[in-house]
Short mmCIF file of C-alpha atoms and ligand atoms in Angstrom, two decimals:
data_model
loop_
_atom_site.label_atom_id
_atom_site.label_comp_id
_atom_site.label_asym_id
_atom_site.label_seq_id
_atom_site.Cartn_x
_atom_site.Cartn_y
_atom_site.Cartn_z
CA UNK A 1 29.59 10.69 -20.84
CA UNK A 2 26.14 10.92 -19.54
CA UNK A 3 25.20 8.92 -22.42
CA UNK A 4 26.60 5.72 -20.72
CA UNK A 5 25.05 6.59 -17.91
CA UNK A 6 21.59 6.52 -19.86
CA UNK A 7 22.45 3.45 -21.45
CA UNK A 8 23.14 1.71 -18.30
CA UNK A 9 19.54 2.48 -17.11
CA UNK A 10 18.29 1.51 -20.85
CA UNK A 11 16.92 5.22 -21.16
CA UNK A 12 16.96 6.33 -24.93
CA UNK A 13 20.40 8.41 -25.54
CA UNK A 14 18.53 11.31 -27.17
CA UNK A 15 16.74 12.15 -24.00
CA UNK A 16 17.07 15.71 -22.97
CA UNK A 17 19.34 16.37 -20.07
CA UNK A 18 18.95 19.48 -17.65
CA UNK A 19 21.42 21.05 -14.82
CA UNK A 20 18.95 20.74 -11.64
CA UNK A 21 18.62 22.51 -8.50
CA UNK A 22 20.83 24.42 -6.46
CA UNK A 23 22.96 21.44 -4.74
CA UNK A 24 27.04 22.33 -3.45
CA UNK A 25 28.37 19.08 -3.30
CA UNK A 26 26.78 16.17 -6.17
CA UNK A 27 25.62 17.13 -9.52
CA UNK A 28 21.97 16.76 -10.37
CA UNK A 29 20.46 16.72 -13.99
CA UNK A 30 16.88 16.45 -14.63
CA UNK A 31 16.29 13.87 -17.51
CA UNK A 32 13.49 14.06 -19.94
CA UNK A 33 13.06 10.82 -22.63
CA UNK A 34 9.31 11.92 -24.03
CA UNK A 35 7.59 9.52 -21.47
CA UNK A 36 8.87 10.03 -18.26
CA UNK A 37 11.04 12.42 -15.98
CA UNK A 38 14.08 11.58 -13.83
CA UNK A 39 16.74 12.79 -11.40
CA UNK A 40 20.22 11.82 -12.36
CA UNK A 41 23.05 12.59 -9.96
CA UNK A 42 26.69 12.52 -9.76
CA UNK A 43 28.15 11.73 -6.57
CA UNK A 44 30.88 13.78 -5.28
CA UNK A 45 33.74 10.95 -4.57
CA UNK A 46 36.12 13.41 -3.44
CA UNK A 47 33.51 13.69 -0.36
CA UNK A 48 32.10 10.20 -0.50
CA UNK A 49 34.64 7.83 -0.56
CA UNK A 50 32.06 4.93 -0.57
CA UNK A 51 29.17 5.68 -2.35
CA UNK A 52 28.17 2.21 -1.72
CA UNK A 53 27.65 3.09 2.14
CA UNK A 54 24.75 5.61 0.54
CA UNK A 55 23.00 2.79 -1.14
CA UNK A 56 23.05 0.23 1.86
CA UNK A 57 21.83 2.88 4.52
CA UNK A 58 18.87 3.53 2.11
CA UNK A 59 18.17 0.30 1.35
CA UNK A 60 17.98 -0.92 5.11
CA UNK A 61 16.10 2.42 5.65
CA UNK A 62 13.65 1.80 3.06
CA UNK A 63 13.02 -1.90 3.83
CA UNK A 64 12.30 -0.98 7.42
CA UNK A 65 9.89 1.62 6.87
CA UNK A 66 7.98 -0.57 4.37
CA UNK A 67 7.34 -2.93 6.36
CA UNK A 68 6.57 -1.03 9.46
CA UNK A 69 5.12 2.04 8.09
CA UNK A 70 3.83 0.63 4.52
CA UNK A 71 1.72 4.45 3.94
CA UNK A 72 5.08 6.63 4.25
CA UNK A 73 6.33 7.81 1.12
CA UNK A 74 10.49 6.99 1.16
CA UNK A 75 12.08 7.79 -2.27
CA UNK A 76 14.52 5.31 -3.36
CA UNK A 77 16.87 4.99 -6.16
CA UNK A 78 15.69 3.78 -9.22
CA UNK A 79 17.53 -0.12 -10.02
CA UNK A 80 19.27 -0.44 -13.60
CA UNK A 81 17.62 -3.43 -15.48
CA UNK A 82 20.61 -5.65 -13.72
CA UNK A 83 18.90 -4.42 -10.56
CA UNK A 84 21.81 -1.98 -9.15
CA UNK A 85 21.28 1.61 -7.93
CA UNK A 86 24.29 2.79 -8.29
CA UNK A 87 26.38 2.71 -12.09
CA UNK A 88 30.25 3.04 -12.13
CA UNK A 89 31.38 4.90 -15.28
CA UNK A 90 34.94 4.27 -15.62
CA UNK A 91 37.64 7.46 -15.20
CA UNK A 92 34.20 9.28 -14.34
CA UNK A 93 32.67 8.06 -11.48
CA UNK A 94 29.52 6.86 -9.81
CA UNK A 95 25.78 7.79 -10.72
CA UNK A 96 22.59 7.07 -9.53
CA UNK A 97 18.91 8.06 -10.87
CA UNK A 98 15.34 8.75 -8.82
CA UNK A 99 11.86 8.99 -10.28
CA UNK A 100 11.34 12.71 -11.04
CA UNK A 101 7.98 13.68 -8.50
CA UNK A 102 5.78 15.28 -10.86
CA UNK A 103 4.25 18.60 -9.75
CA UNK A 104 7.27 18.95 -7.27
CA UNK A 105 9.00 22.10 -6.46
CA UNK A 106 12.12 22.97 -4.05
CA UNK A 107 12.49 25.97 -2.04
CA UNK A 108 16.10 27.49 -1.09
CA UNK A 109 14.24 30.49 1.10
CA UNK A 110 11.13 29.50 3.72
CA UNK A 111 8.15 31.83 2.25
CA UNK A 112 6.42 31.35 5.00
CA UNK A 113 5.21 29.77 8.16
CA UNK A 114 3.28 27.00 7.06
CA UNK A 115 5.96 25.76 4.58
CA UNK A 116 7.69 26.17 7.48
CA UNK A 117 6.10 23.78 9.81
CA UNK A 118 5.41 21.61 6.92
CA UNK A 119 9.53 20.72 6.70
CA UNK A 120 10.03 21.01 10.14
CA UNK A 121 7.45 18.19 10.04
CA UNK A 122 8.27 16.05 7.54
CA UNK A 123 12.14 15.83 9.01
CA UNK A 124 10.58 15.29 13.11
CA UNK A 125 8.56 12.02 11.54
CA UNK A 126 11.32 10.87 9.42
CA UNK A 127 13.31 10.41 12.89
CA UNK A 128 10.22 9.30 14.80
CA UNK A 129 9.67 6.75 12.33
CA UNK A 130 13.41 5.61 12.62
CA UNK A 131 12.94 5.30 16.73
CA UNK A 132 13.66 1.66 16.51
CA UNK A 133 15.60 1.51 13.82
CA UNK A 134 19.11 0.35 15.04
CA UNK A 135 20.87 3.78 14.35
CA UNK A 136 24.30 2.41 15.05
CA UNK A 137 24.11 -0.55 11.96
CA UNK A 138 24.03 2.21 9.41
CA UNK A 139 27.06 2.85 7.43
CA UNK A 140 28.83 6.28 8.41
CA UNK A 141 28.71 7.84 5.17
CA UNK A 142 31.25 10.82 6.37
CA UNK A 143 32.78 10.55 8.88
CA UNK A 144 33.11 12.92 12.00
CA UNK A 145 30.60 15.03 9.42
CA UNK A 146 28.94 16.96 12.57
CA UNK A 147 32.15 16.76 14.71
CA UNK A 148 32.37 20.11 15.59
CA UNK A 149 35.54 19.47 17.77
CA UNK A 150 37.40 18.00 14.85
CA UNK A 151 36.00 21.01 12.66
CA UNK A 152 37.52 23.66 15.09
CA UNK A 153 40.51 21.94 14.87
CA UNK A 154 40.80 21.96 10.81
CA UNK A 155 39.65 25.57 11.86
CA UNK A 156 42.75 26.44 13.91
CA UNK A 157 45.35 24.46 11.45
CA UNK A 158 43.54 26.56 8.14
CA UNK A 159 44.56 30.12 10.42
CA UNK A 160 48.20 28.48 11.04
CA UNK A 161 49.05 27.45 7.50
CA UNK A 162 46.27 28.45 5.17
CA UNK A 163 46.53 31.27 2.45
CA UNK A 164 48.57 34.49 4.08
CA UNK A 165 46.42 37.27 2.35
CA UNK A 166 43.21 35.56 3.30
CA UNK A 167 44.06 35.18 6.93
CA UNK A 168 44.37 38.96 7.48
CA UNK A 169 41.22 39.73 5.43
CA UNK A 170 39.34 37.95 7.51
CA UNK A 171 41.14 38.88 10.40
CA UNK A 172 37.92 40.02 12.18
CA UNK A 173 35.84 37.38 11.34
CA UNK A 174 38.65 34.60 12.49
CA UNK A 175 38.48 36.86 16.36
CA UNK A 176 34.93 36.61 16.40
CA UNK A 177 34.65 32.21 15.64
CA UNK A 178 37.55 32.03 18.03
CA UNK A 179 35.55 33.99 20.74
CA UNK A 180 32.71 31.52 20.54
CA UNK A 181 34.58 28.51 21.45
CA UNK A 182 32.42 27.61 24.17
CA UNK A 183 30.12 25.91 21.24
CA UNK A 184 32.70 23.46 20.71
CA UNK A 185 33.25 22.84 24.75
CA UNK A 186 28.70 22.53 24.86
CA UNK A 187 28.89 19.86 21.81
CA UNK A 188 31.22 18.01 23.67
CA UNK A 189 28.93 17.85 26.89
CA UNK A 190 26.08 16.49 24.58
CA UNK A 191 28.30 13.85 22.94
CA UNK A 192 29.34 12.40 26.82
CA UNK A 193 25.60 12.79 27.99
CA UNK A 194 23.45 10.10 28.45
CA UNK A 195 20.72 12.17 27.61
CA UNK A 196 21.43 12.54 24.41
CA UNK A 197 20.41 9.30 21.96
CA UNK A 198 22.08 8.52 18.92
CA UNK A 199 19.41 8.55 16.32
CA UNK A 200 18.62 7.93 12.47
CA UNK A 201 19.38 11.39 11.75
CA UNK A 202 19.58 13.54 8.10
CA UNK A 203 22.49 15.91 8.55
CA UNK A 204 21.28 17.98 5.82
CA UNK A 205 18.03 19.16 6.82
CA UNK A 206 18.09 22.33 4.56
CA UNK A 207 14.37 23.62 3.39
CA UNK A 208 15.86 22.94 0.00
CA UNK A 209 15.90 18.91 0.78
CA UNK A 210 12.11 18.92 0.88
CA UNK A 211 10.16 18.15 -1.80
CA UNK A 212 6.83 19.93 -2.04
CA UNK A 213 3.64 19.80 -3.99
CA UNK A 214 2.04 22.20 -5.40
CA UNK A 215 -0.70 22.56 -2.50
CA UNK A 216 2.58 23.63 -0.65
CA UNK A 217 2.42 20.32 1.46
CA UNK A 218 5.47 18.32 2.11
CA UNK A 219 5.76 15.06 0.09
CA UNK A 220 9.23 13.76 1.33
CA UNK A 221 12.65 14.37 2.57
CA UNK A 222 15.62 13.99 -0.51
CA UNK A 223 19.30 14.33 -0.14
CA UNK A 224 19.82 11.14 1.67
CA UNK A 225 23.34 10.95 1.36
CA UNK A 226 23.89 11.73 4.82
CA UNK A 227 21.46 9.63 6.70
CA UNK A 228 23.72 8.54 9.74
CA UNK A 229 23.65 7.78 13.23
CA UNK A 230 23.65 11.07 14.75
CA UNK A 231 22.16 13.87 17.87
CA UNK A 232 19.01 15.81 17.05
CA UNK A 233 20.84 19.32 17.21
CA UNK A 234 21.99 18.45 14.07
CA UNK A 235 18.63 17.85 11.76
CA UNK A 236 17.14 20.92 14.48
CA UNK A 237 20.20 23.24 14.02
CA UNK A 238 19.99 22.89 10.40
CA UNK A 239 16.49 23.98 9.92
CA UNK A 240 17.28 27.20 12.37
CA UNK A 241 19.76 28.00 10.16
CA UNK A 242 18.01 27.97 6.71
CA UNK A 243 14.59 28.83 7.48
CA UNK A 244 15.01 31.66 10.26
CA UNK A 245 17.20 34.41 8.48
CA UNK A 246 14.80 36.36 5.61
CA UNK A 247 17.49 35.29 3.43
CA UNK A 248 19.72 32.13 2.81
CA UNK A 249 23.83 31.49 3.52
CA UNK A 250 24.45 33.14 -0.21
CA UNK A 251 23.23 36.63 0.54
CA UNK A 252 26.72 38.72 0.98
CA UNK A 253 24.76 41.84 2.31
CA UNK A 254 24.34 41.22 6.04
CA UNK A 255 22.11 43.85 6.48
CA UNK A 256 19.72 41.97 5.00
CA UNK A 257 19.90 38.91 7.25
CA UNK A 258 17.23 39.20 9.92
CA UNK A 259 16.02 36.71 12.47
CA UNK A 260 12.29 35.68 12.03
CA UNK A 261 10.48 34.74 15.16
CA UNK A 262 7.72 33.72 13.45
CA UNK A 263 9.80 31.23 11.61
CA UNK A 264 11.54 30.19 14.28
CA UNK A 265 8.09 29.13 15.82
CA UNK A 266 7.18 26.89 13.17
CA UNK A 267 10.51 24.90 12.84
CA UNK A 268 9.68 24.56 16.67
CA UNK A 269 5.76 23.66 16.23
CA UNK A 270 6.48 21.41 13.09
CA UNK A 271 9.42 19.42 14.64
CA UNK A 272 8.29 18.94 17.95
CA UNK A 273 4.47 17.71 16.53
CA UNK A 274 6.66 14.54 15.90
CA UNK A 275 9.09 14.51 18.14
CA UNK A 276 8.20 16.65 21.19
CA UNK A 277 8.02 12.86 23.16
CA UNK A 278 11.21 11.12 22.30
CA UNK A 279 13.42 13.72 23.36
CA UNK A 280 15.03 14.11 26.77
CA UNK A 281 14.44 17.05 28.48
CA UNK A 282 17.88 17.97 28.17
CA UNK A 283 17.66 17.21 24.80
CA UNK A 284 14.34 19.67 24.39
CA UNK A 285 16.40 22.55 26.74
CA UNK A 286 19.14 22.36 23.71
CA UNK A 287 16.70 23.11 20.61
CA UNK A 288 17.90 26.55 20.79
CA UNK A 289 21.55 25.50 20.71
CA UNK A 290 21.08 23.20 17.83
CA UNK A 291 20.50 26.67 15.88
CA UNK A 292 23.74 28.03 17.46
CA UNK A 293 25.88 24.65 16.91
CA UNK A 294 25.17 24.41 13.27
CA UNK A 295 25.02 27.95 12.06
CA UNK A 296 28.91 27.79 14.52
CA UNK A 297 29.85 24.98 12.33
CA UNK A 298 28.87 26.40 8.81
CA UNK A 299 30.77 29.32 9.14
CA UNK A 300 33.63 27.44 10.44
CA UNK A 301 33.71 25.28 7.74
CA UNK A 302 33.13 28.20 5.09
CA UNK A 303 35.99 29.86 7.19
CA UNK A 304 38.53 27.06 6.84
CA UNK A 305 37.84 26.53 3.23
CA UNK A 306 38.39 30.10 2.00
CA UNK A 307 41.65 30.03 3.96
CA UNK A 308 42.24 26.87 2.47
CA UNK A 309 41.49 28.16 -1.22
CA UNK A 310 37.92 26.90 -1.45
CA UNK A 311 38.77 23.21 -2.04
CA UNK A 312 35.73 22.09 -0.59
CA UNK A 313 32.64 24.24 -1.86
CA UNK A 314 34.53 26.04 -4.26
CA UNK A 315 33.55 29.77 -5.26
CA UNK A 316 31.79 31.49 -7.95
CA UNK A 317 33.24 35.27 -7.21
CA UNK A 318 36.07 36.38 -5.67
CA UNK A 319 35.93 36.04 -1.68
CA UNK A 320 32.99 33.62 -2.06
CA UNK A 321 33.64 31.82 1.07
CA UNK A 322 34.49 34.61 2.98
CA UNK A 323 31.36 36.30 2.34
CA UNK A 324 29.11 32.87 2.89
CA UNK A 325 31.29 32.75 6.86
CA UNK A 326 30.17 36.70 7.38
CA UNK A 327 26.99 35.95 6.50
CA UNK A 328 26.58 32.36 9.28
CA UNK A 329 28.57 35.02 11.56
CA UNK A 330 26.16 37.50 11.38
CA UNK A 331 23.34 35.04 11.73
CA UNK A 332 24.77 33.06 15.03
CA UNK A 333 25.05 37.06 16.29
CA UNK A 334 21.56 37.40 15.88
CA UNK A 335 20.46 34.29 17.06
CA UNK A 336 22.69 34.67 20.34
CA UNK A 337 20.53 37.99 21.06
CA UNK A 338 17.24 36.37 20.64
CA UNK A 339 18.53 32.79 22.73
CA UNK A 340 16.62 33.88 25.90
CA UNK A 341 13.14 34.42 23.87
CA UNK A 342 13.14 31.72 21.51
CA UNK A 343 13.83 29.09 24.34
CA UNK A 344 11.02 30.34 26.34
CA UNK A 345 8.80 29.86 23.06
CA UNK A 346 10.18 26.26 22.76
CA UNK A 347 9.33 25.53 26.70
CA UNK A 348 5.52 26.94 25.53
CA UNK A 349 5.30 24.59 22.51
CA UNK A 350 6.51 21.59 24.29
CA UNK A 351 4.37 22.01 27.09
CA UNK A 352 1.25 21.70 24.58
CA UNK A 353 2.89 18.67 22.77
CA UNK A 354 3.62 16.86 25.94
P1 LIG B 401 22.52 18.03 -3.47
O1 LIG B 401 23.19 17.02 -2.59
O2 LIG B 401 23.45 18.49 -4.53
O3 LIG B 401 21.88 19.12 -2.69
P2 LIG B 401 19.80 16.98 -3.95
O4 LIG B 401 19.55 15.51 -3.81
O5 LIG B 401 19.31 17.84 -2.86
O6 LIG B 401 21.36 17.22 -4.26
O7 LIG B 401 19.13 17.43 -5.33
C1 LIG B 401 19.28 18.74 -5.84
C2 LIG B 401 17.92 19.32 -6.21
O8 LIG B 401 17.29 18.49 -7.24
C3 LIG B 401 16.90 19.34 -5.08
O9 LIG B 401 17.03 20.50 -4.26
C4 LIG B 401 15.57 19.31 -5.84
O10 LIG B 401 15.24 20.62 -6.32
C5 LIG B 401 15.87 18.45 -7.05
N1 LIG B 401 15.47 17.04 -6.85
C6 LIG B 401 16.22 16.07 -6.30
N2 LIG B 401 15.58 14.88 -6.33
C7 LIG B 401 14.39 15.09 -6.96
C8 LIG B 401 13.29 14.25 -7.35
N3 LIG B 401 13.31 12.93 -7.12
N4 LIG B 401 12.23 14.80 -8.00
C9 LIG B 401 12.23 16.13 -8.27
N5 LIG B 401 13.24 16.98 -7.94
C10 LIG B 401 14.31 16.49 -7.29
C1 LIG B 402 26.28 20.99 1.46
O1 LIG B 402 24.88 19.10 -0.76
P1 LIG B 402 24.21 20.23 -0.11
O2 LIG B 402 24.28 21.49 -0.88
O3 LIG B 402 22.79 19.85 0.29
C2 LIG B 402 26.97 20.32 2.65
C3 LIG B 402 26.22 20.66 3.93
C4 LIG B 402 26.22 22.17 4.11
C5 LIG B 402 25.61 22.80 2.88
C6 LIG B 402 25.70 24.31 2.94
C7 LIG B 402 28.11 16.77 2.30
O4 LIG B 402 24.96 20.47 1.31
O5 LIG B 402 26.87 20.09 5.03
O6 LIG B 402 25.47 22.51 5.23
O7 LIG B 402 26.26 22.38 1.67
N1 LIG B 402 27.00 18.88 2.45
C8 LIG B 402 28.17 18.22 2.58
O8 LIG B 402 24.83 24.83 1.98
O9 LIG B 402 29.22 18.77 2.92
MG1 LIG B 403 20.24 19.08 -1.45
#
């Protein structure tokens, strides 16, 4: 019962409770008790086996940045009067609550290119920040999360043994993710390179994770459930793939998806603004990759889990997860085509950051 939940953070039990935002994995409620406004989530245990993991990483996170960079605004879970931010509910699971930000909005489609370069932004200085923070004490929250090796292989066992009717639907769609294999093989060159650090890295870096005001200016990075030691590609990759395409990984018409250069150009201005000096310059020649690797990945993992009978993300129409993996297929198509171009833009940008 939510109630508890309340009660545990000594918020009245008549306070209104709202389903909030458009999250896949935890559930988020917006809470309203007459005075003030707060986020109360769910975490999704079947995914998070130790939701305590979460907590630490933020907590060391936070403490850090408050003492080196006092002015950053980090948002942190709110404590329960016995000063824990995180409440057990038995047979139900574990919660945790955040301030509401006032006067904050989320969006699940870039608009445009300064809201653009605004998340792009705000997810380059988180890392920069974080540049001697010791990546490698944090907690792995998920593991092998970005491991696109071990996701090609739950890939190849889901067209071996997953759901018979499925597997020839998407028949042409499996051909096609098999036929780019050679992302897997370029991953695996990063992960034995020297040139490639290790950092405090977000793993989730949709447009959607970004709080903004109403100005349209970034006030902080949310979703911090998988801050982890990991490679730039990923936080990089993830913005290519959310705020490029003129629509998001939901549209099941993939005529619609097109590639927007202009967009592109601002996840590369806003990004490298912060972090255009602490990367490699193997690291820089792979921005364009990052786009490839993670939009690879997503429809992978949509792939494997509509073969698997949507276990995972689950589905709200028939062939849910099929259509989600046409659309990431379609998009990695298109970004393949522009690859040339858009690393040539990110050689320009970096050469006026440097
Ligand atoms: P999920 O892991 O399910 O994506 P999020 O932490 O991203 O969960 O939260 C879901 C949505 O709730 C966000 O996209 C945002 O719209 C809203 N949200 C989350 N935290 C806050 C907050 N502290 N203040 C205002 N809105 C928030
Ligand atoms: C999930 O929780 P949410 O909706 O921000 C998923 C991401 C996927 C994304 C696809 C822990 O993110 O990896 O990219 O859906 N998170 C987890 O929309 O699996
Ligand atoms: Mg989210």
């Amino acid at each position: 019962m939510l109630e508890d939940v309340l009660l545990a953070y000594s918020i009245n039990s008549n306070a209104s409770i709202f389903p909030y935002g458009h999250g896949l994995i935890n559930r988020t409620w917006k809470i309203e008790d007459g005075k003030n406004n707060f986020i109360l989530q769910k975490i999704n245990t079947q995914i998070f086996k130790h939701p305590g993991f979460i907590s630490e990483n933020i907590h060391a996170i936070a403490i850090f940045l408050e003492h080196h960079y006092p002015a950053y605004f980090f948002l942190t879970p709110r404590k329960t009067p016995s000063g824990k931010d995180l409440v057990f509910i038995k047979e139900e699971g574990y919660y945790r609550m955040f301030p509401f930000i006032e006067n904050s909005h989320t969006i699940d489609v870039a608009e445009n290119t300064s809201q653009t370069y605004e998340a792009a932004k705000k997810f380059g200085e988180l890392t920069k920040l974080l540049a001697t923070f010791p990546a490698n004490e944090l907690k792995i929250t998920l593991p092998d999360f970005h491991n696109i090796s071990l996701r090609y292989k739950d890939f190849l066992h889901a067209i071996q043994s997953g759901n018979k009717e499925r597997i020839t639907k998407a028949n042409e769609l499996i051909e096609f993710l098999e036929s780019q294999k050679n992302i897997v093989d370029e991953f695996e060159k990063i992960q034995s390179s020297n040139a490639f650090k290790l950092r405090v890295t977000h793993h989730d870096t949709k447009i959607n994770n970004v709080l903004f005001n109403t100005a349209e200016k970034a006030i902080c990075v949310i979703d911090l459930d998988t801050l982890m030691p990991g490679y730039f590609i990923s936080d990089v990759g993830d913005m290519i793939r959310t705020c490029v395409p003129a629509v998001s990984e939901e549209e099941n018409d993939i005529a619609k998806i097109y590639i927007r250069e202009e967009i592109f150009v601002a996840v590369a201005e806003g990004y490298l603004s912060e972090m255009c000096n602490e990367l490699s310059s193997e690291e820089l020649n792979s921005f364009v990759f990052a786009g490839k690797f993670m939009i690879y990945m997503q429809a992978l993992r949509f792939l494997s889990d509509y073969l698997s009978n949507d276990a995972y993300y689950g589905s709200t129409y028939e062939d849910h997860n099929f259509y989600r993996a046409s659309n990431q297929a379609q998009l990695l198509k298109l970004l393949i085509e522009n690859e040339k171009k858009f690393s040539a833009i990110v050689s320009d940008i970096a050469k006026n950051n440097i």
